[in-house]
């Protein structure tokens, strides 16, 4: 931390002590409040029938109390205990917010299991079902659950007042709840005519204004806080401080969107799920400003445009983006049912707001969120219709600032090469030790897979594993990670990578990439350099790893996706899988100078796992080659058949 951040955090500590020592103040009196940020007439009728059907099915399941978070099913969502973690059976302690040890699973439980329902995104699903059907049951259940939460979590009491991102996303949900319930006779009595609701809304905004994420922690959390604050100050602008909060939130959103995004449009955390979260939050925030007639700085829209084009550029043939860095399944706004493709939905919204470019992948999926957001967001200038910024004329494949390169081949071959920064800001909170890793898919199927994230708190050995070098398709020297971890969200030393060559266009039919990193210089000065070549005519991917400098032991890992069956004989692995009812195959010829072994679902220590989503893991096969000796080259060849 620099002096400015240290000073800010000292100020935060003093303010917390002061707030802890006195009762929360009363909310300023509000008279004549009215909610005017409604959806334009006819908007709900634009929701595609299939999307509406999925949404209503999900709402009916929630009405019956059934749902789940991070792999843990729940049947109590019709009347939940808002402080209870069903995973551990623990309940967060009823203490002042600033005294909650929320990172201690033994005392609190898995805090993400407690926080997630209280983002109230399952209530926005119920409210959307009301908006689509007009059935009062959905509105009445939404109102009952909101009143229940407000009673259980008064200002500054307990676990739900400890983290700004939770307050920000919750405010965004409340704005949409009021909007979606607008046709229900009880909507005003639930919100603007309800002193309890007004007190909650005011205290949420007061908290966010007092304790912003700052300095080394100003990542996606800062964007969520600004988006929620802006949404509430626009839609619920009933308080004396609303104009000040609105201006501050808009300035913060502009600053942090810019700071969190490379010029190329990729998110600086190099964690794809957070690219999606930040894009969702940014679009939702702009929708509120536009609905309220609040001018949005042009750079905000340009950043969201660049993010959308970058997403369109990196997805594979099945609309799946890279699996890179941390992922915790976080969403900015949820108004869709289960089975809706998040990435297709974002690109559909991007097409509606910014306009689709000719090289974008076709988006066939239909969603609820796109017509709702598009009805509120001011249309963006199209090319030839005013001051529209330049956009890529063809599909980008090399993002130099992010160090990310996509190589593509026939039959849906997709390969991500990682030569970028270790992470964002000094702590690189959501980074993995994955320098020079590759991720390979065939027609959307993970062949050489990034294993994912699985967990954050409570299971330190699993957190360490999924962030480690060994848990990625790259090379490990002397049993060490390339970057040094100082905790579950802290890296004290960052490997520095640099891309030496990138020709994703494929000169003479061969796409090439080469990079190196210095993560092992601390242990003798070794440098790892990797070359990747994709030959389209042969459907062949060649990976050459070179170790320069002293080392004692090498381990080279390749993680296979959960759909891949493997037969390993010596240094040859025969791979097979099924896609669309057709059998597919590939051969992986591994470096003969290493001793190869297949690992699957091992726990002591963890090895051979894949996490499809936060809180979920399943066994998969990891091939690890081990050896000792002098510096040299290790060549791996992956050939696709059929």
Coordinates of C-alpha atoms in Angstrom, one line a residue:
X1 CA 0.0 0.0 0.0
X2 CA 1.1 3.5 -0.7
X3 CA 0.8 6.4 1.8
X4 CA -2.5 7.6 0.4
X5 CA -4.1 4.2 0.7
X6 CA -2.7 3.7 4.2
X7 CA -4.1 7.1 5.2
X8 CA -7.5 6.2 3.8
X9 CA -7.6 2.9 5.6
X10 CA -6.6 4.6 8.9
X11 CA -9.5 7.0 8.3
X12 CA -11.8 4.0 7.7
X13 CA -10.7 2.4 10.9
X14 CA -11.4 5.6 12.9
X15 CA -14.8 6.0 11.2
X16 CA -15.7 2.3 12.0
X17 CA -14.8 2.8 15.7
X18 CA -17.0 5.9 15.8
X19 CA -19.9 4.2 14.1
X20 CA -19.6 1.2 16.4
X21 CA -19.8 3.3 19.5
X22 CA -23.1 4.9 18.7
X23 CA -26.5 3.8 17.4
X24 CA -27.2 4.2 13.7
X25 CA -28.7 7.6 13.0
X26 CA -32.3 8.1 11.9
X27 CA -33.0 8.4 8.2
X28 CA -33.9 12.0 7.1
X29 CA -37.6 12.4 6.7
X30 CA -38.9 11.9 3.2
X31 CA -42.2 13.3 1.9
X32 CA -43.8 13.0 -1.4
X33 CA -41.4 10.3 -2.7
X34 CA -42.4 8.8 -6.0
X35 CA -40.8 6.2 -8.2
X36 CA -40.6 7.4 -11.8
X37 CA -37.8 5.1 -13.3
X38 CA -40.4 2.7 -14.8
X39 CA -40.0 0.6 -17.9
X40 CA -41.3 2.1 -21.0
X41 CA -44.7 0.8 -22.1
X42 CA -44.6 -2.4 -24.1
X43 CA -41.1 -3.4 -22.9
X44 CA -42.2 -6.6 -21.2
X45 CA -44.0 -7.7 -24.3
X46 CA -40.6 -7.7 -26.1
X47 CA -39.3 -10.6 -23.9
X48 CA -38.9 -13.7 -26.1
X49 CA -41.5 -16.4 -25.3
X50 CA -38.8 -19.1 -24.6
X51 CA -36.9 -16.7 -22.2
X52 CA -40.2 -15.9 -20.4
X53 CA -41.0 -19.6 -20.1
X54 CA -37.6 -20.4 -18.5
X55 CA -38.0 -17.4 -16.2
X56 CA -41.4 -18.5 -15.0
X57 CA -40.3 -22.1 -14.4
X58 CA -37.4 -20.8 -12.3
X59 CA -39.8 -18.5 -10.4
X60 CA -42.2 -21.4 -9.7
X61 CA -39.3 -23.4 -8.3
X62 CA -38.3 -20.6 -6.0
X63 CA -41.9 -20.1 -4.9
X64 CA -41.8 -23.7 -3.7
X65 CA -38.7 -22.8 -1.8
X66 CA -36.2 -24.7 -4.0
X67 CA -32.9 -23.3 -5.2
X68 CA -29.3 -23.5 -4.4
X69 CA -26.0 -21.7 -4.4
X70 CA -22.5 -22.9 -5.2
X71 CA -23.5 -26.6 -5.4
X72 CA -25.5 -26.6 -2.2
X73 CA -29.2 -27.2 -2.7
X74 CA -31.8 -25.4 -0.6
X75 CA -35.4 -26.0 0.1
X76 CA -36.1 -23.1 2.5
X77 CA -36.1 -20.1 0.2
X78 CA -39.8 -19.5 0.6
X79 CA -38.9 -18.4 4.2
X80 CA -35.1 -18.5 4.7
X81 CA -33.0 -17.8 7.7
X82 CA -30.9 -15.0 6.2
X83 CA -28.0 -15.7 8.5
X84 CA -27.7 -19.5 8.1
X85 CA -25.2 -21.4 6.1
X86 CA -26.6 -24.8 5.0
X87 CA -23.2 -26.0 3.9
X88 CA -21.6 -26.0 7.4
X89 CA -24.8 -25.8 9.5
X90 CA -23.5 -22.6 11.1
X91 CA -25.2 -19.3 11.7
X92 CA -23.4 -16.0 11.6
X93 CA -23.1 -14.3 15.0
X94 CA -25.6 -11.6 15.9
X95 CA -23.0 -8.8 16.5
X96 CA -22.2 -5.4 15.1
X97 CA -21.3 -5.5 11.5
X98 CA -17.7 -4.4 12.2
X99 CA -17.2 -7.2 14.7
X100 CA -18.2 -10.1 12.3
X101 CA -15.2 -12.3 11.6
X102 CA -16.6 -13.1 8.1
X103 CA -13.5 -14.8 6.8
X104 CA -13.5 -17.3 9.7
X105 CA -15.7 -20.3 8.6
X106 CA -15.6 -21.8 12.1
X107 CA -17.4 -18.8 13.6
X108 CA -19.5 -17.6 10.7
X109 CA -19.9 -20.5 8.3
X110 CA -19.2 -20.2 4.5
X111 CA -20.0 -16.5 4.2
X112 CA -20.7 -16.7 0.5
X113 CA -23.5 -19.2 1.2
X114 CA -25.0 -16.6 3.5
X115 CA -24.3 -13.5 1.4
X116 CA -25.5 -14.9 -2.0
X117 CA -29.3 -15.1 -1.2
X118 CA -29.1 -11.7 0.4
X119 CA -28.1 -10.1 -2.9
X120 CA -31.8 -10.6 -3.5
X121 CA -31.2 -11.7 -7.1
X122 CA -33.6 -14.6 -6.6
X123 CA -36.2 -11.9 -5.7
X124 CA -35.6 -10.1 -8.9
X125 CA -36.5 -13.4 -10.6
X126 CA -39.8 -13.5 -8.7
X127 CA -40.5 -9.9 -9.5
X128 CA -39.8 -10.5 -13.2
X129 CA -42.3 -13.3 -13.1
X130 CA -44.9 -10.8 -11.8
X131 CA -44.0 -8.3 -14.5
X132 CA -44.5 -10.9 -17.2
X133 CA -47.6 -12.7 -15.8
X134 CA -49.3 -10.1 -13.7
X135 CA -49.8 -12.9 -11.1
X136 CA -49.9 -11.2 -7.6
X137 CA -48.5 -14.3 -5.9
X138 CA -45.0 -13.5 -7.2
X139 CA -45.3 -9.9 -6.0
X140 CA -46.6 -10.8 -2.6
X141 CA -43.8 -13.4 -2.0
X142 CA -41.2 -10.8 -3.1
X143 CA -42.6 -8.3 -0.7
X144 CA -42.8 -10.8 2.2
X145 CA -39.2 -11.8 1.7
X146 CA -38.0 -8.2 1.5
X147 CA -39.8 -7.4 4.7
X148 CA -38.3 -10.5 6.3
X149 CA -34.7 -9.5 5.3
X150 CA -35.2 -5.9 6.5
X151 CA -36.4 -7.1 9.9
X152 CA -33.5 -9.6 10.2
X153 CA -30.8 -7.2 9.1
X154 CA -31.3 -3.7 10.5
X155 CA -28.6 -1.2 9.7
X156 CA -25.1 -2.1 10.8
X157 CA -26.2 -5.3 12.5
X158 CA -24.7 -8.5 11.4
X159 CA -23.0 -10.2 8.5
X160 CA -24.8 -8.4 5.7
X161 CA -23.3 -5.0 6.5
X162 CA -19.7 -6.0 6.3
X163 CA -18.8 -5.9 2.6
X164 CA -19.4 -3.1 0.1
X165 CA -19.9 -5.3 -2.9
X166 CA -22.9 -7.0 -1.2
X167 CA -24.5 -3.6 -0.4
X168 CA -24.0 -2.3 -3.9
X169 CA -25.4 -5.4 -5.7
X170 CA -28.3 -5.5 -3.2
X171 CA -29.2 -1.8 -4.0
X172 CA -29.2 -2.6 -7.7
X173 CA -31.6 -5.5 -7.0
X174 CA -33.9 -3.3 -5.0
X175 CA -34.1 -0.7 -7.8
X176 CA -35.1 -3.5 -10.2
X177 CA -37.6 -5.0 -7.7
X178 CA -39.4 -1.7 -7.4
X179 CA -39.4 -1.3 -11.2
X180 CA -40.6 -4.8 -12.0
X181 CA -43.3 -4.6 -9.3
X182 CA -44.6 -1.2 -10.6
X183 CA -47.9 -2.5 -11.7
X184 CA -48.6 -4.2 -8.4
X185 CA -50.9 -2.1 -6.1
X186 CA -48.6 -2.7 -3.1
X187 CA -45.4 -1.5 -4.7
X188 CA -45.4 2.1 -3.2
X189 CA -46.3 0.8 0.2
X190 CA -43.4 -1.6 0.1
X191 CA -40.9 1.0 -1.0
X192 CA -41.3 4.8 -1.0
X193 CA -44.2 4.9 1.5
X194 CA -42.4 2.4 3.9
X195 CA -40.2 4.0 6.6
X196 CA -38.3 0.7 7.0
X197 CA -37.5 0.5 3.3
X198 CA -36.4 4.2 3.2
X199 CA -34.2 3.6 6.3
X200 CA -32.5 0.6 4.6
X201 CA -32.0 2.4 1.3
X202 CA -30.5 5.5 3.0
X203 CA -28.2 3.5 5.3
X204 CA -26.9 1.4 2.4
X205 CA -25.9 4.5 0.5
X206 CA -24.5 6.1 3.6
X207 CA -22.3 3.0 4.2
X208 CA -21.1 3.0 0.6
X209 CA -20.2 6.6 0.7
X210 CA -18.2 6.2 3.9
X211 CA -16.3 3.0 3.2
X212 CA -15.4 2.7 -0.5
X213 CA -13.0 0.0 -1.7
X214 CA -9.7 1.8 -2.2
X215 CA -6.2 1.4 -3.4
X216 CA -5.0 -2.3 -3.7
X217 CA -8.6 -3.5 -3.2
X218 CA -10.2 -1.2 -5.9
X219 CA -11.1 -4.0 -8.3
X220 CA -14.5 -5.3 -9.3
X221 CA -15.7 -4.5 -5.7
X222 CA -15.3 -0.8 -6.4
X223 CA -17.3 -1.0 -9.6
X224 CA -20.1 -2.9 -7.8
X225 CA -20.2 -0.3 -5.1
X226 CA -20.4 2.6 -7.5
X227 CA -23.0 0.9 -9.7
X228 CA -25.3 0.2 -6.8
X229 CA -24.8 3.7 -5.3
X230 CA -25.5 5.3 -8.7
X231 CA -28.6 3.1 -9.3
X232 CA -30.1 3.9 -6.0
X233 CA -29.3 7.6 -6.1
X234 CA -30.9 7.9 -9.5
X235 CA -34.0 5.7 -9.0
X236 CA -34.5 6.5 -5.2
X237 CA -33.3 10.1 -5.3
X238 CA -35.4 11.1 -2.4
X239 CA -32.8 12.1 0.2
X240 CA -31.0 15.4 0.9
X241 CA -27.7 13.6 0.0
X242 CA -29.0 11.9 -3.2
X243 CA -27.5 14.5 -5.6
X244 CA -24.1 14.3 -3.8
X245 CA -24.2 10.5 -3.8
X246 CA -25.2 10.4 -7.4
X247 CA -22.3 12.6 -8.5
X248 CA -19.8 10.8 -6.4
X249 CA -21.0 7.4 -7.7
X250 CA -20.9 8.4 -11.3
X251 CA -17.3 9.8 -10.9
X252 CA -16.3 6.6 -9.1
X253 CA -17.9 4.4 -11.8
X254 CA -16.1 6.3 -14.5
X255 CA -12.7 6.1 -12.7
X256 CA -12.9 2.4 -11.8
X257 CA -14.4 1.2 -15.1
X258 CA -11.4 2.8 -16.8
X259 CA -9.0 1.5 -14.2
X260 CA -10.3 -2.0 -14.3
X261 CA -10.1 -2.3 -18.1
X262 CA -7.3 -2.5 -20.5
X263 CA -7.4 -0.3 -23.6
X264 CA -8.1 -3.5 -25.6
X265 CA -11.3 -4.0 -23.6
X266 CA -10.3 -7.0 -21.5
X267 CA -10.6 -6.8 -17.7
X268 CA -7.4 -6.1 -15.9
X269 CA -8.0 -8.8 -13.3
X270 CA -7.5 -11.3 -16.1
X271 CA -10.3 -13.3 -14.6
X272 CA -13.0 -13.8 -17.2
X273 CA -16.0 -14.1 -14.8
X274 CA -15.1 -10.7 -13.4
X275 CA -15.1 -9.3 -16.9
X276 CA -18.7 -10.5 -17.1
X277 CA -19.6 -9.1 -13.7
X278 CA -18.1 -5.7 -14.4
X279 CA -19.7 -5.5 -17.8
X280 CA -23.1 -6.4 -16.3
X281 CA -22.7 -3.8 -13.5
X282 CA -21.6 -1.1 -15.9
X283 CA -24.6 -1.7 -18.3
X284 CA -27.0 -1.7 -15.4
X285 CA -25.6 1.5 -13.9
X286 CA -25.8 3.3 -17.3
X287 CA -29.4 2.1 -17.6
X288 CA -30.3 3.9 -14.4
X289 CA -28.5 7.1 -15.3
X290 CA -30.2 7.2 -18.7
X291 CA -33.6 6.4 -17.1
X292 CA -33.1 9.3 -14.7
X293 CA -31.8 11.7 -17.4
X294 CA -28.4 11.9 -15.7
X295 CA -25.6 12.6 -18.3
X296 CA -23.1 9.8 -18.4
X297 CA -19.5 10.6 -19.3
X298 CA -18.6 9.4 -22.8
X299 CA -15.6 7.3 -21.6
X300 CA -18.0 5.1 -19.6
X301 CA -19.9 4.1 -22.6
X302 CA -16.7 3.7 -24.7
X303 CA -15.3 1.4 -22.0
X304 CA -18.4 -0.8 -22.0
X305 CA -18.3 -0.9 -25.8
X306 CA -14.7 -2.0 -25.8
X307 CA -15.5 -4.7 -23.2
X308 CA -18.3 -6.0 -25.3
X309 CA -16.2 -6.2 -28.5
X310 CA -13.4 -7.9 -26.5
X311 CA -15.8 -10.5 -25.2
X312 CA -17.1 -11.1 -28.7
X313 CA -13.5 -11.6 -29.9
X314 CA -12.4 -14.2 -27.3
X315 CA -15.3 -16.6 -27.1
X316 CA -15.0 -20.0 -28.8
X317 CA -17.5 -21.5 -31.3
X318 CA -19.9 -22.4 -28.5
X319 CA -19.9 -18.9 -27.0
X320 CA -17.6 -19.9 -24.1
X321 CA -15.0 -17.4 -23.1
X322 CA -11.6 -18.3 -21.5
X323 CA -11.6 -19.9 -18.1
X324 CA -8.9 -17.7 -16.5
X325 CA -8.2 -16.6 -13.0
X326 CA -10.8 -16.6 -10.2
X327 CA -14.5 -17.2 -10.8
X328 CA -17.2 -17.1 -8.2
X329 CA -20.4 -17.1 -10.3
X330 CA -21.1 -13.5 -9.4
X331 CA -23.8 -11.6 -11.5
X332 CA -24.7 -7.9 -11.5
X333 CA -28.4 -8.3 -12.4
X334 CA -30.4 -11.5 -12.6
X335 CA -33.8 -11.5 -14.3
X336 CA -33.5 -14.8 -16.3
X337 CA -34.2 -18.4 -15.6
X338 CA -31.8 -21.3 -15.2
X339 CA -30.2 -22.4 -18.5
X340 CA -29.8 -18.9 -19.9
X341 CA -26.4 -18.5 -21.5
X342 CA -24.7 -15.6 -19.6
X343 CA -22.2 -14.8 -22.4
X344 CA -24.8 -15.0 -25.2
X345 CA -27.0 -12.7 -23.1
X346 CA -24.2 -10.1 -22.7
X347 CA -23.5 -10.2 -26.4
X348 CA -27.2 -9.9 -27.2
X349 CA -27.4 -6.8 -24.9
X350 CA -24.3 -5.4 -26.5
X351 CA -25.8 -5.9 -30.0
X352 CA -28.9 -4.1 -28.9
X353 CA -27.1 -1.2 -27.2
X354 CA -23.9 -0.8 -29.3
X355 CA -24.7 -2.6 -32.6
X356 CA -23.3 -6.0 -33.7
X357 CA -20.1 -6.0 -35.9
X358 CA -19.9 -8.3 -38.9
X359 CA -17.2 -10.5 -37.3
X360 CA -19.1 -11.1 -34.1
X361 CA -20.3 -14.7 -33.5
X362 CA -24.0 -15.2 -34.2
X363 CA -26.1 -15.0 -31.0
X364 CA -29.0 -17.4 -31.1
X365 CA -29.9 -17.4 -27.4
X366 CA -32.8 -15.3 -26.2
X367 CA -32.9 -13.7 -22.8
X368 CA -35.1 -11.5 -20.6
X369 CA -32.5 -9.0 -19.5
X370 CA -31.6 -7.7 -23.0
X371 CA -35.0 -6.1 -23.8
X372 CA -35.3 -4.7 -20.3
X373 CA -31.9 -3.0 -20.3
X374 CA -32.1 -1.9 -24.0
X375 CA -35.4 -0.1 -23.2
X376 CA -33.6 2.1 -20.7
X377 CA -30.1 2.6 -22.2
X378 CA -29.8 5.5 -24.6
X379 CA -28.9 4.2 -28.1
X380 CA -25.2 4.4 -28.9
X381 CA -24.0 6.2 -32.1
X382 CA -23.6 3.8 -35.0
X383 CA -20.8 4.1 -37.5
X384 CA -21.6 7.0 -39.9
X385 CA -24.2 8.4 -37.5
X386 CA -22.3 10.9 -35.5
X387 CA -19.2 10.7 -33.3
X388 CA -18.9 6.9 -33.0
X389 CA -15.5 5.5 -31.9
X390 CA -13.5 3.3 -34.2
X391 CA -14.2 -0.4 -33.6
X392 CA -12.2 -3.5 -34.8
X393 CA -12.8 -4.1 -38.5
X394 CA -11.9 -7.8 -38.0
X395 CA -11.9 -10.2 -35.1
X396 CA -9.0 -9.4 -32.7
X397 CA -6.9 -12.4 -31.7
X398 CA -3.9 -10.9 -29.9
X399 CA -4.5 -8.5 -26.9
X400 CA -1.0 -7.2 -26.3
X401 CA -1.8 -5.2 -23.1
X402 CA -3.5 -8.2 -21.5
X403 CA -1.0 -10.7 -22.9
X404 CA -3.8 -12.9 -24.2
X405 CA -3.7 -14.6 -27.6
X406 CA -6.3 -16.8 -29.2
X407 CA -5.2 -19.3 -31.9
X408 CA -8.0 -20.8 -33.9
X409 CA -8.1 -23.8 -36.3
X410 CA -10.5 -25.8 -38.3
X411 CA -13.3 -27.8 -36.7
X412 CA -13.6 -25.4 -33.8
X413 CA -10.0 -25.7 -32.5
X414 CA -9.5 -22.9 -30.0
X415 CA -6.4 -22.2 -28.0
X416 CA -5.8 -19.5 -25.4
X417 CA -2.2 -18.6 -24.7
X418 CA -1.4 -16.6 -21.5
X419 CA 1.6 -14.2 -21.5
X420 CA 0.0 -11.4 -19.6
X421 CA 0.5 -9.7 -16.2
X422 CA 0.1 -11.8 -13.2
X423 CA -3.0 -9.9 -12.0
X424 CA -4.4 -6.5 -11.2
X425 CA -3.1 -4.1 -8.6
X426 CA -0.4 -4.9 -6.0
X427 CA -2.3 -7.8 -4.3
X428 CA -3.5 -9.3 -7.6
X429 CA -6.4 -10.8 -5.5
X430 CA -8.0 -12.9 -8.2
X431 CA -4.9 -14.1 -10.1
X432 CA -3.7 -17.6 -10.4
X433 CA 0.0 -18.7 -10.8
X434 CA -0.7 -19.6 -14.5
X435 CA 2.0 -17.8 -16.5
X436 CA 2.4 -19.3 -20.0
X437 CA -0.5 -21.7 -19.5
X438 CA -2.6 -22.8 -22.5
X439 CA -6.2 -23.7 -22.7
X440 CA -7.4 -25.8 -25.6
X441 CA -10.9 -26.7 -26.8
X442 CA -12.4 -28.5 -29.7
X443 CA -15.9 -27.4 -30.8
X444 CA -16.4 -25.9 -27.3
X445 CA -15.2 -29.0 -25.4
X446 CA -12.4 -28.6 -22.9
X447 CA -9.5 -30.7 -24.0
X448 CA -6.6 -29.1 -22.2
X449 CA -8.6 -27.4 -19.5
X450 CA -8.1 -24.6 -17.0
X451 CA -9.4 -26.4 -13.8
X452 CA -11.2 -23.3 -12.4
X453 CA -11.5 -21.9 -8.9
X454 CA -13.8 -24.0 -6.6
X455 CA -13.5 -22.0 -3.4
X456 CA -12.3 -18.9 -1.6
X457 CA -12.7 -19.2 2.1
X458 CA -12.7 -22.1 4.6
X459 CA -10.7 -24.8 2.6
X460 CA -7.2 -23.4 2.4
X461 CA -5.6 -26.5 0.9
X462 CA -8.1 -26.4 -2.0
X463 CA -7.7 -22.7 -2.5
X464 CA -4.0 -23.1 -2.7
X465 CA -4.3 -25.9 -5.2
X466 CA -6.6 -24.3 -7.7
X467 CA -4.5 -21.1 -7.7
X468 CA -1.2 -23.0 -8.0
X469 CA 1.1 -23.5 -11.0
X470 CA 0.6 -27.2 -10.9
X471 CA -3.1 -26.7 -11.3
X472 CA -2.6 -25.2 -14.8
X473 CA -1.3 -26.3 -18.2
X474 CA 2.2 -25.0 -17.7
X475 CA 5.6 -25.9 -16.3
X476 CA 6.6 -26.0 -12.6
X477 CA 10.3 -25.8 -11.5
X478 CA 11.6 -27.2 -8.2
X479 CA 8.1 -27.7 -6.7
X480 CA 7.4 -24.0 -6.5
X481 CA 4.7 -21.7 -7.8
X482 CA 5.8 -19.0 -10.3
X483 CA 4.3 -16.3 -8.1
X484 CA 4.4 -16.2 -4.3
X485 CA 1.1 -16.3 -2.4
X486 CA 0.7 -14.3 0.9
X487 CA -2.9 -15.4 1.5
X488 CA -6.1 -16.4 -0.3
X489 CA -6.4 -13.0 -2.0
X490 CA -2.8 -11.8 -1.9
X491 CA 0.3 -12.4 -4.0
X492 CA 3.5 -11.0 -2.5
X493 CA 5.7 -11.6 -5.6
X494 CA 4.4 -11.6 -9.2
X495 CA 5.9 -13.5 -12.1
X496 CA 6.5 -11.1 -15.0
X497 CA 5.7 -12.4 -18.4
X498 CA 6.4 -11.0 -21.8
X499 CA 5.2 -12.1 -25.2
X500 CA 8.1 -12.4 -27.7
X501 CA 6.0 -13.3 -30.8
X502 CA 2.4 -13.5 -31.7
X503 CA 1.1 -14.4 -35.2
X504 CA -2.5 -15.7 -34.6
X505 CA -3.3 -15.0 -38.2
X506 CA -1.2 -18.0 -39.2
X507 CA 1.6 -17.1 -41.7
X508 CA 1.9 -20.0 -44.2
X509 CA -1.0 -21.7 -42.4
X510 CA 0.8 -21.9 -39.0
X511 CA -0.4 -19.7 -36.1
X512 CA 2.4 -19.0 -33.7
X513 CA 2.9 -17.6 -30.2
X514 CA 6.0 -17.4 -27.9
X515 CA 6.5 -15.9 -24.4
X516 CA 8.6 -16.2 -21.3
X517 CA 8.4 -15.4 -17.6
X518 CA 10.8 -14.7 -14.8
X519 CA 8.9 -16.3 -11.9
X520 CA 11.8 -18.7 -11.1
X521 CA 14.6 -16.2 -11.1
X522 CA 14.4 -16.1 -7.3
X523 CA 15.4 -19.8 -7.1
X524 CA 18.6 -19.8 -9.2
X525 CA 17.7 -17.7 -12.1
X526 CA 15.9 -20.1 -14.4
X527 CA 13.6 -18.7 -17.1
X528 CA 10.7 -20.6 -18.6
X529 CA 10.0 -19.9 -22.3
X530 CA 7.2 -21.5 -24.3
X531 CA 6.4 -21.7 -28.0
X532 CA 3.0 -22.7 -29.3
X533 CA 2.3 -23.5 -33.0
X534 CA -1.1 -24.4 -34.5
X535 CA -0.8 -25.9 -38.0
X536 CA -4.3 -25.7 -39.5
X537 CA -3.8 -28.3 -42.3
X538 CA -2.6 -31.0 -39.9
X539 CA -5.0 -29.9 -37.1
X540 CA -1.9 -30.1 -34.9
X541 CA -0.9 -28.1 -31.8
X542 CA 2.8 -28.1 -30.9
X543 CA 3.9 -26.8 -27.5
X544 CA 7.7 -26.4 -26.9
X545 CA 8.8 -25.6 -23.3
X546 CA 12.4 -24.4 -22.8
X547 CA 14.1 -24.0 -19.4
X548 CA 17.0 -21.6 -19.4
X549 CA 19.2 -21.6 -16.3
X550 CA 19.7 -23.8 -13.2
X551 CA 17.0 -25.9 -11.8
X552 CA 16.7 -29.3 -10.0
X553 CA 13.3 -30.7 -10.9
X554 CA 10.7 -30.2 -13.6
X555 CA 7.0 -31.0 -13.6
X556 CA 4.9 -30.4 -16.7
X557 CA 1.1 -30.7 -16.2
X558 CA -1.7 -31.1 -18.7
X559 CA -5.3 -31.0 -17.3
X560 CA -7.9 -32.8 -19.4
X561 CA -11.5 -31.6 -19.4
X562 CA -14.2 -33.7 -17.6
X563 CA -15.6 -35.0 -20.9
X564 CA -12.2 -36.5 -22.0
X565 CA -11.5 -40.2 -21.6
X566 CA -7.8 -41.0 -21.7
X567 CA -5.5 -44.0 -22.1
X568 CA -1.9 -43.3 -21.2
X569 CA 0.8 -45.6 -22.5
X570 CA 4.3 -44.4 -21.8
X571 CA 4.5 -40.9 -23.1
X572 CA 1.4 -41.2 -25.5
X573 CA -2.1 -40.3 -24.3
X574 CA -5.0 -41.3 -26.5
X575 CA -8.0 -39.0 -25.9
X576 CA -11.6 -39.5 -26.7
X577 CA -14.9 -37.7 -26.2
X578 CA -18.4 -37.3 -27.7
X579 CA -19.9 -34.1 -29.1
X580 CA -23.4 -33.9 -30.6
X581 CA -23.6 -37.7 -30.7
X582 CA -20.4 -38.1 -32.7
X583 CA -17.2 -39.6 -31.3
X584 CA -14.1 -37.4 -31.4
X585 CA -10.5 -38.3 -30.8
X586 CA -7.0 -36.8 -30.4
X587 CA -3.5 -38.0 -29.6
X588 CA -1.3 -36.2 -27.1
X589 CA 2.4 -37.1 -27.6
X590 CA 4.2 -36.0 -24.4
X591 CA 8.0 -35.3 -23.9
X592 CA 9.7 -38.7 -23.7
X593 CA 12.4 -37.3 -21.4
X594 CA 9.9 -37.0 -18.5
X595 CA 8.2 -39.7 -16.5
X596 CA 4.4 -39.5 -17.1
X597 CA 1.7 -40.4 -14.7
X598 CA -2.1 -39.9 -14.8
X599 CA -3.7 -38.5 -11.7
X600 CA -7.5 -38.4 -11.0
X601 CA -9.4 -37.1 -8.1
X602 CA -6.6 -37.3 -5.6
X603 CA -6.9 -35.4 -2.3
X604 CA -3.6 -35.8 -0.4
X605 CA -2.4 -33.5 -1.9
X606 CA -5.2 -32.4 -4.3
X607 CA -4.6 -33.2 -8.0
X608 CA -6.8 -34.2 -10.9
X609 CA -9.9 -31.9 -10.4
X610 CA -12.1 -29.6 -12.4
X611 CA -14.4 -26.9 -11.0
X612 CA -17.3 -26.1 -13.4
X613 CA -18.6 -23.5 -11.0
X614 CA -17.9 -22.0 -7.6
X615 CA -18.4 -24.5 -4.8
X616 CA -18.4 -27.5 -7.2
X617 CA -15.6 -29.9 -8.2
X618 CA -15.4 -33.2 -10.0
X619 CA -12.6 -35.6 -10.7
X620 CA -10.8 -35.3 -14.0
X621 CA -7.5 -36.6 -15.4
X622 CA -4.3 -34.6 -15.0
X623 CA -1.2 -35.9 -16.8
X624 CA 2.0 -34.9 -15.0
X625 CA 5.5 -35.4 -16.4
X626 CA 8.4 -35.3 -13.9
X627 CA 12.1 -35.2 -14.4
X628 CA 15.4 -33.8 -13.2
X629 CA 18.5 -32.7 -15.0
X630 CA 20.0 -29.7 -17.0
X631 CA 18.1 -27.1 -18.9
X632 CA 16.5 -28.3 -22.1
X633 CA 13.4 -28.4 -24.3
X634 CA 10.3 -30.4 -23.8
X635 CA 8.0 -30.8 -26.9
X636 CA 4.3 -31.8 -26.6
X637 CA 2.2 -32.4 -29.7
X638 CA -1.6 -32.6 -29.7
X639 CA -3.2 -33.9 -32.9
X640 CA -7.0 -33.9 -33.5
X641 CA -8.6 -36.7 -35.6
X642 CA -12.0 -36.7 -37.3

